[in-house]
Coordinates of C-alpha atoms and ligand atoms in Angstrom, one line a residue:
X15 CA 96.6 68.4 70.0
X16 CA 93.4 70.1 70.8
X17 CA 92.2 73.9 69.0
X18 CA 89.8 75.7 71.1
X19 CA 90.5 78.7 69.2
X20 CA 93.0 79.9 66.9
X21 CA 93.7 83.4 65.7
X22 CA 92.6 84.7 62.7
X23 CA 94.0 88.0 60.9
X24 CA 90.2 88.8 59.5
X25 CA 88.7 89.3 63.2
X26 CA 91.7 90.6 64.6
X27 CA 90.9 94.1 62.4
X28 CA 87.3 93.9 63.5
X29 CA 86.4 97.4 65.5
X30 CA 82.7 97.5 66.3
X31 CA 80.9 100.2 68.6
X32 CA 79.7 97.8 70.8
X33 CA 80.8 98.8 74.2
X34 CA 83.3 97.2 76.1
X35 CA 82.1 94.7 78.6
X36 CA 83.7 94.9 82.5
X37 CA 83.9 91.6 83.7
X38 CA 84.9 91.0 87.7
X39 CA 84.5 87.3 88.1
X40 CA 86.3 85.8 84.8
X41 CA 89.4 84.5 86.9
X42 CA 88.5 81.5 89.1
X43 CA 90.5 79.5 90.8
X44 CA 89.6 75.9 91.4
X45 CA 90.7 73.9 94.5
X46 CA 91.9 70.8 92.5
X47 CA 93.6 73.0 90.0
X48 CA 95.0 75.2 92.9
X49 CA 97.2 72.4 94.0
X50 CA 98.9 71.2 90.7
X51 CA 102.3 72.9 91.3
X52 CA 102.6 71.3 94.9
X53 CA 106.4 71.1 95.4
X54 CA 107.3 72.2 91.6
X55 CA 108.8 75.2 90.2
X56 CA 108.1 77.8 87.1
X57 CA 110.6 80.5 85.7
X58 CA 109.1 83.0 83.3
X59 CA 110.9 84.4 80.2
X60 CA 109.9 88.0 79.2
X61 CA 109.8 89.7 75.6
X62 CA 108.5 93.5 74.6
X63 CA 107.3 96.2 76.3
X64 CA 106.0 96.9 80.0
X65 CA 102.4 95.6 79.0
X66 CA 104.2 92.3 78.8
X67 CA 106.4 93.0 82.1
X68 CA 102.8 93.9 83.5
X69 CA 101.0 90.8 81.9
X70 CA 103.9 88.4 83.6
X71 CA 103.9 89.3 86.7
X72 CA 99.5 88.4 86.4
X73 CA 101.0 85.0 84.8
X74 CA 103.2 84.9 88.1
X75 CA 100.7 85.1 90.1
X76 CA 98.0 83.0 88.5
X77 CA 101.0 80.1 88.8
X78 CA 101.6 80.6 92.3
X79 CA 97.8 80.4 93.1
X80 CA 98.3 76.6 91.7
X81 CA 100.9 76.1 94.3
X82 CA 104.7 77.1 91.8
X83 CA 107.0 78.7 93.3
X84 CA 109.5 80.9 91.3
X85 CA 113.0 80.2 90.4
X86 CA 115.4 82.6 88.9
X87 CA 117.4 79.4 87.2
X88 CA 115.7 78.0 83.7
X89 CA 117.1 74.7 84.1
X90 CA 115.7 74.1 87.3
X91 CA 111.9 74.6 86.5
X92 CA 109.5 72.6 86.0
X93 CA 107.4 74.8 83.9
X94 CA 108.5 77.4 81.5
X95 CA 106.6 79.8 80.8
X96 CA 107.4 82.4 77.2
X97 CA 105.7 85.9 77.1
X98 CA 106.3 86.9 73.4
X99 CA 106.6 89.8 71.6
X100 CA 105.3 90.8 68.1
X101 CA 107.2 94.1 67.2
X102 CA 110.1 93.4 65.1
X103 CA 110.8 90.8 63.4
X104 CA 113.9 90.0 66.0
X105 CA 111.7 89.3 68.7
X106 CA 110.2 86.5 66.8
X107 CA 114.0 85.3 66.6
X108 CA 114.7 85.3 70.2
X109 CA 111.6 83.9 71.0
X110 CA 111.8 80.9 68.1
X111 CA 115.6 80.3 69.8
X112 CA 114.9 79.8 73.6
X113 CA 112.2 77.2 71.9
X114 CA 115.0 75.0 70.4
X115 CA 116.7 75.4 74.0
X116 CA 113.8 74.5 75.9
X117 CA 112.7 71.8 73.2
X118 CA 116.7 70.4 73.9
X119 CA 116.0 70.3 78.2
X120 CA 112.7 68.5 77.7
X121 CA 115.1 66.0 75.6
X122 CA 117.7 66.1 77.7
X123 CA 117.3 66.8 81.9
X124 CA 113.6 67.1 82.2
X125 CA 111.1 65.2 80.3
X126 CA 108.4 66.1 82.0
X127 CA 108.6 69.8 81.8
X128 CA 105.6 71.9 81.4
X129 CA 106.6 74.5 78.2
X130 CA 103.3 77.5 77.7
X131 CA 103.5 80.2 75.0
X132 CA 101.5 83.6 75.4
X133 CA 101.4 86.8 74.8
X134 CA 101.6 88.8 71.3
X135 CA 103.1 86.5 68.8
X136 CA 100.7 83.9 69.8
X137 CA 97.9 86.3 68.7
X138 CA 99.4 85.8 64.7
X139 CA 97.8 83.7 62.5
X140 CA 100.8 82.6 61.0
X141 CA 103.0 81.6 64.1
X142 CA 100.2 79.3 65.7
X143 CA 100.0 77.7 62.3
X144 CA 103.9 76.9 63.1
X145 CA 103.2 75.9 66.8
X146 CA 100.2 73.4 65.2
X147 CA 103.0 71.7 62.3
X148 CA 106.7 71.9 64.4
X149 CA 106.0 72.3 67.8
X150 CA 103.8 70.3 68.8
X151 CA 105.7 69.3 72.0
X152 CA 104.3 72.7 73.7
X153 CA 101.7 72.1 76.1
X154 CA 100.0 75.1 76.4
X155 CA 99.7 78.0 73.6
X156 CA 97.3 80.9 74.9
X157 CA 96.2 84.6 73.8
X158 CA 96.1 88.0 75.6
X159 CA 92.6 87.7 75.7
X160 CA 92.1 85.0 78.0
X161 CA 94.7 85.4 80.5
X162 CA 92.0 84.3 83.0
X163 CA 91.8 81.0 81.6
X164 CA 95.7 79.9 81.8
X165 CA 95.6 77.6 85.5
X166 CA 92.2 75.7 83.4
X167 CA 94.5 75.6 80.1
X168 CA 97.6 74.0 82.2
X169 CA 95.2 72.0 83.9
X170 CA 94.0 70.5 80.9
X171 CA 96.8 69.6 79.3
X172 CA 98.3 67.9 81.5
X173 CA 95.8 65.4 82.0
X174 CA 95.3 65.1 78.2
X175 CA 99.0 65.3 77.6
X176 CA 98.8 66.8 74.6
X177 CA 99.4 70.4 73.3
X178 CA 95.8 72.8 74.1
X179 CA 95.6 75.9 72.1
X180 CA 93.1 78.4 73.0
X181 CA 93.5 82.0 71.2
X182 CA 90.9 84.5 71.0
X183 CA 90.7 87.1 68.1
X184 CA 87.9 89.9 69.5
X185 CA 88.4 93.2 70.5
X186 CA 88.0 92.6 74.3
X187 CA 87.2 92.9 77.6
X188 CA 88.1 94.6 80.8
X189 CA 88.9 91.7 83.7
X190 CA 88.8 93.0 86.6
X191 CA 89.9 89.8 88.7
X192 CA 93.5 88.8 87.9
X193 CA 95.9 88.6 90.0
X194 CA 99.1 90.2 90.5
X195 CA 102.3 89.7 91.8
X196 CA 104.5 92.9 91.3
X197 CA 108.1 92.2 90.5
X198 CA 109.6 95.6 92.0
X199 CA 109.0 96.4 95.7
X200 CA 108.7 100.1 95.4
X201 CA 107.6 100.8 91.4
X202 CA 104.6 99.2 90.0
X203 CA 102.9 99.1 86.8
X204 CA 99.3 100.1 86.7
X205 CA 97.5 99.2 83.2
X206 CA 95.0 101.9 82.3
X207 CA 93.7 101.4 79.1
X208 CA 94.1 98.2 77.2
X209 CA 94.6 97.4 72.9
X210 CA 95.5 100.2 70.7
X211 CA 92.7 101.7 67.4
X212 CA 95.4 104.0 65.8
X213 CA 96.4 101.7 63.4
X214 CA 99.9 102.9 62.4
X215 CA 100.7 101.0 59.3
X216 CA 103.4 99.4 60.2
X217 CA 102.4 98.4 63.6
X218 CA 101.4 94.8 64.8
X219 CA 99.7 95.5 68.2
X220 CA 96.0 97.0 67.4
X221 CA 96.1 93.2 66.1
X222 CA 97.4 91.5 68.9
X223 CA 95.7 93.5 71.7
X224 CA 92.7 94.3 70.6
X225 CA 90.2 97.2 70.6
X226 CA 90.9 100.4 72.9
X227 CA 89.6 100.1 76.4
X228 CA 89.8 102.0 79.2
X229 CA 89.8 100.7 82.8
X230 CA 87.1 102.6 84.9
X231 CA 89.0 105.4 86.5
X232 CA 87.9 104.0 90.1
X233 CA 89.5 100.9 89.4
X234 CA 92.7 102.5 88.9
X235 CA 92.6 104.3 91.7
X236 CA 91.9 101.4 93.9
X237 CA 95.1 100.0 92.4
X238 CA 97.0 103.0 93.3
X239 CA 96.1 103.0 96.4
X240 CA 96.6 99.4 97.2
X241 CA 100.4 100.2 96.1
X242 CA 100.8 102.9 98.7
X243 CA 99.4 101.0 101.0
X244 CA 102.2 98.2 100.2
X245 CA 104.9 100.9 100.2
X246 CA 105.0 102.0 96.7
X247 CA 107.0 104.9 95.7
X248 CA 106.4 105.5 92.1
X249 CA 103.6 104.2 89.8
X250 CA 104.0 103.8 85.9
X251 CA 100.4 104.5 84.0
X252 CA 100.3 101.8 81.4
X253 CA 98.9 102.0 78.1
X254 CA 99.3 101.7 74.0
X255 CA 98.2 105.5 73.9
X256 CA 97.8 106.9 77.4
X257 CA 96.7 110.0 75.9
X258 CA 93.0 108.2 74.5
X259 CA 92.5 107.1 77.9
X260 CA 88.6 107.1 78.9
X261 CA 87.3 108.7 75.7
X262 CA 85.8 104.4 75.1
X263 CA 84.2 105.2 78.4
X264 CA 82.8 109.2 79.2
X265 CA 83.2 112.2 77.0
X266 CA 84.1 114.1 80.4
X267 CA 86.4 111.5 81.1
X268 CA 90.5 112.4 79.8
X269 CA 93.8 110.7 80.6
X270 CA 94.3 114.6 82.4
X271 CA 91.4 113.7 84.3
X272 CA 92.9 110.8 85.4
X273 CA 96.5 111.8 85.7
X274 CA 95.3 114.7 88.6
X275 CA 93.4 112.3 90.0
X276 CA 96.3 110.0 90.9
X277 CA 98.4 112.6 91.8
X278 CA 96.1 113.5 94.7
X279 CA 96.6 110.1 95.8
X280 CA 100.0 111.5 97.0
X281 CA 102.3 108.7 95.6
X282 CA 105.6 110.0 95.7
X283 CA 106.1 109.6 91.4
X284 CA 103.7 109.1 88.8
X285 CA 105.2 108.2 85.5
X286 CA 103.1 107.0 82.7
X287 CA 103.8 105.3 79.0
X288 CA 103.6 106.0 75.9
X289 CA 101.7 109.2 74.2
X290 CA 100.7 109.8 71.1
X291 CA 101.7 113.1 69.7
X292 CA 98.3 113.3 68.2
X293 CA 96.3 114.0 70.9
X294 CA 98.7 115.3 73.4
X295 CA 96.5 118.2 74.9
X296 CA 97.2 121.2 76.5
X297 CA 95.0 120.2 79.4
X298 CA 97.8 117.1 79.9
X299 CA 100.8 119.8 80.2
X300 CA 99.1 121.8 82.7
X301 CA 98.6 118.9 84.8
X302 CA 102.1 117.4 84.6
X303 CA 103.1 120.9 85.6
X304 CA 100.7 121.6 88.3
X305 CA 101.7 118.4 90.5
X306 CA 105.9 117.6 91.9
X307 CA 104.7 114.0 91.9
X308 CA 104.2 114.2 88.1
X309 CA 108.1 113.2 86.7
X310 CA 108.9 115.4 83.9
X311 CA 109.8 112.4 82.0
X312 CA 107.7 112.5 78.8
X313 CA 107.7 109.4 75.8
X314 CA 106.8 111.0 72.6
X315 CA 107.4 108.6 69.8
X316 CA 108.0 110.8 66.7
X317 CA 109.2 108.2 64.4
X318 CA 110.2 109.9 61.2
X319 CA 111.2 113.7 60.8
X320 CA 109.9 113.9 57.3
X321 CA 106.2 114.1 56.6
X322 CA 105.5 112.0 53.8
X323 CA 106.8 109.0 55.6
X324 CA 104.6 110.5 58.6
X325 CA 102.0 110.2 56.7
X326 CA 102.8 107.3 55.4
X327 CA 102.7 105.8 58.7
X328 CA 99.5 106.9 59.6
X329 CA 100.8 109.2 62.2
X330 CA 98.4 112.1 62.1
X331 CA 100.4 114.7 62.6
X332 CA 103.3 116.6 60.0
X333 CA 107.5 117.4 61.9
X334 CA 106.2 121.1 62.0
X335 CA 103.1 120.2 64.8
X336 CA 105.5 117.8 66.2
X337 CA 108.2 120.1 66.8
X338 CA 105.7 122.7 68.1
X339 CA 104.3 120.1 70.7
X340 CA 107.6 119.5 71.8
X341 CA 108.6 123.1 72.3
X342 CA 105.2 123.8 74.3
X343 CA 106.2 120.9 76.6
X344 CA 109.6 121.7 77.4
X345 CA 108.9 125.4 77.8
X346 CA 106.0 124.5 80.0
X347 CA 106.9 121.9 81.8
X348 CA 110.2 122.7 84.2
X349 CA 113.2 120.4 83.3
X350 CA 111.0 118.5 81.3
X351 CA 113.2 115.3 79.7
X352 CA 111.9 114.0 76.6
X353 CA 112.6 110.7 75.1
X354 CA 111.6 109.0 71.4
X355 CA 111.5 106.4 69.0
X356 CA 112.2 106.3 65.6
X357 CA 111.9 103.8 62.4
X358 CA 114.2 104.0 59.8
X359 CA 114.6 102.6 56.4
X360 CA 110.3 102.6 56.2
X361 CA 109.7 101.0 52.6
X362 CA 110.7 103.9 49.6
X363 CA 112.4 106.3 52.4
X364 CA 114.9 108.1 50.4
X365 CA 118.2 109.6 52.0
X366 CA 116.5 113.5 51.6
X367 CA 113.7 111.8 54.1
X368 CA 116.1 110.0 56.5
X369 CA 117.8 113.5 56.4
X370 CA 114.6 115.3 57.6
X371 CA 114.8 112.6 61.0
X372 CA 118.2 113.5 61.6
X373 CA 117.4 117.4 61.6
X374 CA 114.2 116.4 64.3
X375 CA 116.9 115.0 66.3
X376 CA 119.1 117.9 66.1
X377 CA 116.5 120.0 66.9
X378 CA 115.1 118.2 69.8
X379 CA 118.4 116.7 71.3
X380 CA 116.5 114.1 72.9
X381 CA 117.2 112.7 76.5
X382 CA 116.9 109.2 74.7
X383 CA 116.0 107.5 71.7
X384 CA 115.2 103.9 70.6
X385 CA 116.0 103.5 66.8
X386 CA 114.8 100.5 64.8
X387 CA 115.0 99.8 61.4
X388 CA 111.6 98.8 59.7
X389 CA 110.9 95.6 60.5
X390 CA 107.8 94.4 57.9
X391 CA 104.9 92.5 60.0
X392 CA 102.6 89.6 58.9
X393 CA 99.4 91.5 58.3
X394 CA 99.9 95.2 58.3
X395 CA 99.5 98.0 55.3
X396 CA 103.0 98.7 55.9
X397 CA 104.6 94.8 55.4
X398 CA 102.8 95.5 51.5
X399 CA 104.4 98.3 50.5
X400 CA 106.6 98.7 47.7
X401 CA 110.6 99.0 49.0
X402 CA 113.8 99.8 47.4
X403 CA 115.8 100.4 50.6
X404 CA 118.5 97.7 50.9
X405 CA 119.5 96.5 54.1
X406 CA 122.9 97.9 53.5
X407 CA 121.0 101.1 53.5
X408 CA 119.1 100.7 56.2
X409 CA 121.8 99.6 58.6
X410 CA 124.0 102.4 57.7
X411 CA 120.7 105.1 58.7
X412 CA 120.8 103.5 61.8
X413 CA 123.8 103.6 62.7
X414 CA 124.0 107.2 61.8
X415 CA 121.8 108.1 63.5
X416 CA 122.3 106.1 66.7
X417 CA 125.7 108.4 66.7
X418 CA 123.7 111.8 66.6
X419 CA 121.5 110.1 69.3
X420 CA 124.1 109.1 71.2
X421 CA 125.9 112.1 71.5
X422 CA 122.8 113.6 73.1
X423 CA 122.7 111.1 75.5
X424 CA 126.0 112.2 76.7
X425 CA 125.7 116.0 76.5
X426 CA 122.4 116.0 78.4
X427 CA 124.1 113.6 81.1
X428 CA 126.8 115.9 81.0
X429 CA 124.9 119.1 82.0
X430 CA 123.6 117.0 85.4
X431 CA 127.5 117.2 86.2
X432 CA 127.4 119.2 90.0
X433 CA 123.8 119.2 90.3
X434 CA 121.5 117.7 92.8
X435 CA 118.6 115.1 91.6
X436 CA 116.1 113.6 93.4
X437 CA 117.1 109.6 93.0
X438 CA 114.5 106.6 94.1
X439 CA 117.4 104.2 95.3
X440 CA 115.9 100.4 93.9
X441 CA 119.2 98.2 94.9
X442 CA 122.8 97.3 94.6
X443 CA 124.1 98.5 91.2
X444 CA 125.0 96.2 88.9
X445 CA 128.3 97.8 87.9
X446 CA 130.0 97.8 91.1
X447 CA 128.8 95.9 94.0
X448 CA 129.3 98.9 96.5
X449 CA 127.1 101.5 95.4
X450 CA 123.1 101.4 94.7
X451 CA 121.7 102.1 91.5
X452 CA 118.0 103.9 91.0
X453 CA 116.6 106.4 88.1
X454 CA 116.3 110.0 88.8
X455 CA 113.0 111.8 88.1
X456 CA 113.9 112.5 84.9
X457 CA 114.1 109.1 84.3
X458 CA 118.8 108.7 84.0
X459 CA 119.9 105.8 85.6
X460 CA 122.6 106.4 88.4
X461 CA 124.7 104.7 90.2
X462 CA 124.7 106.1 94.0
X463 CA 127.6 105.9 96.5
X464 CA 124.6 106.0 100.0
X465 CA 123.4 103.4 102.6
X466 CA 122.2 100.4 102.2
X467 CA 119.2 101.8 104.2
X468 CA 118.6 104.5 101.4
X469 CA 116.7 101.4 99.7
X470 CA 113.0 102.1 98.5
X471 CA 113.7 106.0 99.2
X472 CA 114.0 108.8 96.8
X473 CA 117.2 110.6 98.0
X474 CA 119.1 113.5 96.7
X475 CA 122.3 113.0 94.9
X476 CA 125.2 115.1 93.2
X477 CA 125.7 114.1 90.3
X478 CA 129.6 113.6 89.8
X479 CA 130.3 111.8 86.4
X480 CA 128.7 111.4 83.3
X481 CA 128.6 108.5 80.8
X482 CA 126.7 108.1 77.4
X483 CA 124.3 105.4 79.3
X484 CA 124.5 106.2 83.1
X485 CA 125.6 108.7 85.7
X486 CA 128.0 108.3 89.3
X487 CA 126.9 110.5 92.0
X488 CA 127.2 110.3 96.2
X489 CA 124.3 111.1 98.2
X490 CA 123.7 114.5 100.0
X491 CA 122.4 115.5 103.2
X492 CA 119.5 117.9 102.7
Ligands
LIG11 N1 109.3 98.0 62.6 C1 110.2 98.7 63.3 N2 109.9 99.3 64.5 C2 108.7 99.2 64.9 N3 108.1 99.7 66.0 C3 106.8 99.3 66.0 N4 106.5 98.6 64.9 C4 107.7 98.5 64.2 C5 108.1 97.8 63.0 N5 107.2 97.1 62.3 C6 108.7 100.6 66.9 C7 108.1 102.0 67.0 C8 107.3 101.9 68.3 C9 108.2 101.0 69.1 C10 107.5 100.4 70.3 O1 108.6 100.0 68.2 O2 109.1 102.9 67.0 O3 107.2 103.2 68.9
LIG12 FE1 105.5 93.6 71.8 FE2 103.7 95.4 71.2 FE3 102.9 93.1 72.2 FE4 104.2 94.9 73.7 S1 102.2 95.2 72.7 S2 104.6 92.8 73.7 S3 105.7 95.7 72.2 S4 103.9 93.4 70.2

């Protein structure tokens, strides 16, 4: 086993005002290394949010500039690749089980097989410390912060044979260089900030991912308009708090700034993930609402209804200033669809608090909402408070609340019944082999009786059934 570098919890916290460096040669590819996947295969397993989706398909292509190709089929590959998550303690689950299965194929079928862990659990402390004493059978353990270095990493250990781990705790860089290769034909994921400095207390990420930094606003824009040029219909902005975006890099710069600038691009749908209810600004509304391209699709995460748990959190803002944000949006913003997510069972939340959630929802009858219950990380202010919730407690919230949610869901879907939508059409559905399934600007996943040929193009569609998860509709001539 060799260390490079392992995390530590200590520098992970570390914010300094040093400015963020842009770096546009870290990713090299070396001719000897560029061959090392002649003739073998990798399959990628995914945890966590779109930054992770995003982050893959980099890993994807770094991995098919050493000569893998891709296969769909674990047992076939010849490396495996995890991308793990941080955010609740389930993740760590799922990700700790496929181990056990992979550690049983390189036992069983394929003893040579290549197994590399990344992403956000491998920024913790605590899990590389369990890599180093019960696993030490991986080959390759890497960070988010030096992506660029994973072909040299592979390299490496396979001529050592032994298990290299290399993890960075800084704040980080910008890398300009990596390469990409985009798992949708017609939606991409653009990253425009990266890391996170809010600092909720119980969140994991401004640990695993660093300081806030924006990408310079011409370098997304290139992006952009590399994707149109490869027939891109919509693009999803990407970042931890899109609504900080540029403030590491220009006081005149804004994520409004940004946000009119791609629209100009002309790219059919701009969607972009997640806001912050803090510094949501009016500037932001006017531009969703100036541009079509814009989907009135809007994340706003308010996590608890009741303001001493807000506060508690580390929100920064009380239910009254979050309810007035939403009712600015939605009456300026036409058909604006608004999604959420929300903790319960936060350490000492009594049933009065849980209560003031459940009247948010009420009030807001969201278009979606992922619930969780509070899931105490390694690390964070949050995993030390004091708690007398019981589980029993906590699961029943949920599940309360997941009903009130649910039946949202539905009556929302339900008022889309005889209306027409604007659909991008991504594929066959799933459900049923003879329709195509794609998401309408909203964001409301249909399934579309149309052509095959409707593929990669935003159609119109009447909307003829509702269900609590999807809706049916056929597809209309203008
Ligand atoms: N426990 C439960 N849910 C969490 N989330 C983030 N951290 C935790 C945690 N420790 C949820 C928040 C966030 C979403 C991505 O995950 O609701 O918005
Ligand atoms: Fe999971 Fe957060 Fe990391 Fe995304 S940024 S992979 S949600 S821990």
């Amino acid at each position: 086993m060799e260390i490079k570098n392992e995390p530590s919890y200590v520098d992970a916290r570390k914010r300094s005002r040093e400015k963020i460096k842009i770096i546009s040669d870290a990713y090299i590819m070396d001719n000897e290394i560029s061959k090392i996947g002649v003739g073998k295969k990798y399959h990628i397993i995914t945890y966590g949010c779109q930054a992770n989706v995003r982050d893959s398909e980099t890993y994807a292509a770094i991995l098919e500039d050493m000569s893998y190709t891709k296969t769909d089929n674990m047992d076939d590959a010849d490396l495996i690749l995890l991308n793990t998550c941080s955010i609740r303690e389930n993740a760590h689950n799922k990700v700790f089980g496929m181990l056990g299965r992979i550690k049983h194929l390189k036992e069983t079928t394929k003893p040579d097989l290549i197994t590399v862990v990344g992403g956000c659990m491998c920024q913790e402390e605590a899990v590389v410390k369990e890599f180093e004493k019960k696993y030490k059978w991986i080959d390759v353990v890497f960070g988010t912060h030096n992506i660029q270095n994973l072909a040299k990493l592979i390299s490496e250990s396979i001529d050592k044979n032994e298990l290299i781990i290399e993890v960075f705790s800084k704040e980080g860089d910008v890398i300009e260089n990596l390469p990409v290769r985009r798992e949708n034909k017609y939606k991409a994921f653009i990253n425009i900030m990266y890391g996170c400095d809010k600092f909720c207390t119980y969140c994991i990420v401004p640990y695993t991912r660093g300081k806030q930094r924006s990408r310079r606003m011409g370098d997304i824009l290139s992006e952009v308009k590399e994707c149109i040029k490869e027939g891109y219909k919509e693009v999803t902005l990407l970042g931890q708090n899109v609504n900080a975006y540029g403030k590491d890099l220009d006081s005149n710069l804004s994520f409004a700034v940004l946000l009119e600038e791609v629209a100009k691009t002309n790219i059919p749908r701009i969607r972009f993930m997640t806001s912050h209810p803090w510094d949501f600004t009016d500037e932001m509304i006017d531009v969703i609402s100036k541009y079509d391209n814009i989907m009135p699709y809007i994340h706003l995460p308010v996590q608890s209804g009741n303001d001493r748990i807000l506060k508690l959190m580390g929100r920064r803002y009380t239910k009254e200033e979050y309810l007035k944000l939403f009712d600015k949006i939605k009456s300026k913003i036409k058909n604006a669809a608004i999604t959420t997510d929300i903790i319960v069972g936060y350490p000492s939340e009594t049933e009065e608090e849980f209560n003031d959630t459940l009247d948010v929802v009420n009030y807001c009858k969201y278009d979606g909402a992922f619930t969780f219950i509070f899931s105490p990380r390694e690390n964070t202010p949050a995993s030390r408070m004091e708690d007398d919730v019981t589980l029993e407690e906590k699961r029943d919230r949920l599940a309360r609340l997941n009903e009130v949610v649910n039946k949202y869901y539905k009556e929302n879907n339900e008022k889309l019944i005889d209306k027409v939508v604007p659909v991008l059409i991504e594929g066959p559905s799933e459900k049923d082999k003879n329709l195509y399934s794609g998401y309408t600007d909203t964001m409301k996943l249909v399934n579309v009786k149309c052509d095959k040929e409707d593929i990669g193009n935003i159609i119109n569609v009447r909307i003829i059934d509702a269900k609590t998860w999807s809706l049916d509709g056929e597809k209309v001539d203008e």
